[in-house]
mmCIF file of C-alpha atoms in Angstrom:
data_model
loop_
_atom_site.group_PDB
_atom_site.id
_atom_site.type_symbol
_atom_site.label_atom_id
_atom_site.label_comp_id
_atom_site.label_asym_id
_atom_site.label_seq_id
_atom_site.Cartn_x
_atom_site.Cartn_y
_atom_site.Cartn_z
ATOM 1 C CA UNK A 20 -11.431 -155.959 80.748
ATOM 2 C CA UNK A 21 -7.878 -154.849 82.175
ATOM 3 C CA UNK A 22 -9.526 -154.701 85.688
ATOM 4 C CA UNK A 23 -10.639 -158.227 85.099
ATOM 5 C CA UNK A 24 -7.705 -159.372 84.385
ATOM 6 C CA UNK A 25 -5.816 -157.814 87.058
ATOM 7 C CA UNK A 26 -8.301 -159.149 89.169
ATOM 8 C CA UNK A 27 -7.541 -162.365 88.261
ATOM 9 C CA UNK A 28 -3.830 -162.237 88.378
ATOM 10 C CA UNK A 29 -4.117 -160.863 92.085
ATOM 11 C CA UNK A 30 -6.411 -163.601 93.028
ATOM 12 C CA UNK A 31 -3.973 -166.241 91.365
ATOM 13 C CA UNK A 32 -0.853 -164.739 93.230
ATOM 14 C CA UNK A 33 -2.566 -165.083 96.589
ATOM 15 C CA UNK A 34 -3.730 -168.335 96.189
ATOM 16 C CA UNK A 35 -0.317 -169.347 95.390
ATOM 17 C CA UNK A 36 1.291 -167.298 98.216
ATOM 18 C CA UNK A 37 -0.910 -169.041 101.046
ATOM 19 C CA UNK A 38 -0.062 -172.561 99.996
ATOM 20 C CA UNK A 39 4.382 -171.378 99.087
ATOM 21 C CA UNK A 40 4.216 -169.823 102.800
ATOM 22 C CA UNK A 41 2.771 -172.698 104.584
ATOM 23 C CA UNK A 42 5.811 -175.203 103.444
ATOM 24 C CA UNK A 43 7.967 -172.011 103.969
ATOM 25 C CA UNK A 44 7.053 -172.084 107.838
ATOM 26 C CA UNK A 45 6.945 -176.344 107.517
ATOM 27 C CA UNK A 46 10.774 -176.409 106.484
ATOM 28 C CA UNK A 47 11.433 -174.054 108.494
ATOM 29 C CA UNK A 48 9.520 -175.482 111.532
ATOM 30 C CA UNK A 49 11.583 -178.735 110.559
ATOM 31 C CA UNK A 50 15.016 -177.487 110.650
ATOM 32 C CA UNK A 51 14.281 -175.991 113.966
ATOM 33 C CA UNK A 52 13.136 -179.084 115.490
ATOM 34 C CA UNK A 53 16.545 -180.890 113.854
ATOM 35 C CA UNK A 54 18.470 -178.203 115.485
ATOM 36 C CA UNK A 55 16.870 -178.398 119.228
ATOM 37 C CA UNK A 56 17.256 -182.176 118.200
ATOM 38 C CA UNK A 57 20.880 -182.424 118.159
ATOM 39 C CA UNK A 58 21.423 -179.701 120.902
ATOM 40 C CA UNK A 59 19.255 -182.439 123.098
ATOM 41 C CA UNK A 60 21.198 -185.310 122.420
ATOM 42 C CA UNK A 61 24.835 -183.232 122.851
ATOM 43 C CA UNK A 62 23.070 -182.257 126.091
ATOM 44 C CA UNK A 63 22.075 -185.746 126.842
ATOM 45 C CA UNK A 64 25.723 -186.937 126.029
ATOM 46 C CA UNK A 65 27.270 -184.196 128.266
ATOM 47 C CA UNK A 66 24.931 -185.740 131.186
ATOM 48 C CA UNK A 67 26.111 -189.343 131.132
ATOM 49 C CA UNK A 68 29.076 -188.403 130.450
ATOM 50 C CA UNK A 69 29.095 -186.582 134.070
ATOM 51 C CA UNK A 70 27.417 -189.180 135.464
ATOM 52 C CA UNK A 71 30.308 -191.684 134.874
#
């Protein structure tokens, strides 16, 4: 019975690991993007600034 269970908790802790890492990586993926984002439009900025 205490294999069972412990069975079952193991199962349960991966099934909730899979779905907790995939928005992990998603926020993370996000803030990234934000980041390369606003390092884009400083670049972009810089540029026409130069070109004037």
């Amino acid at each position: 019975m205490k294999t069972f269970m412990l069975g079952d908790f193991m199962f349960l802790l991966v099934s909730l690991l899979i779905p907790v890492t995939i928005i992990i990586l998603v926020i993370y993926l996000i803030k990234e993007v934000s980041c390369r984002n606003k390092k884009m439009a400083l670049l972009e900025e810089r540029i026409k600034k130069l070109e004037k």
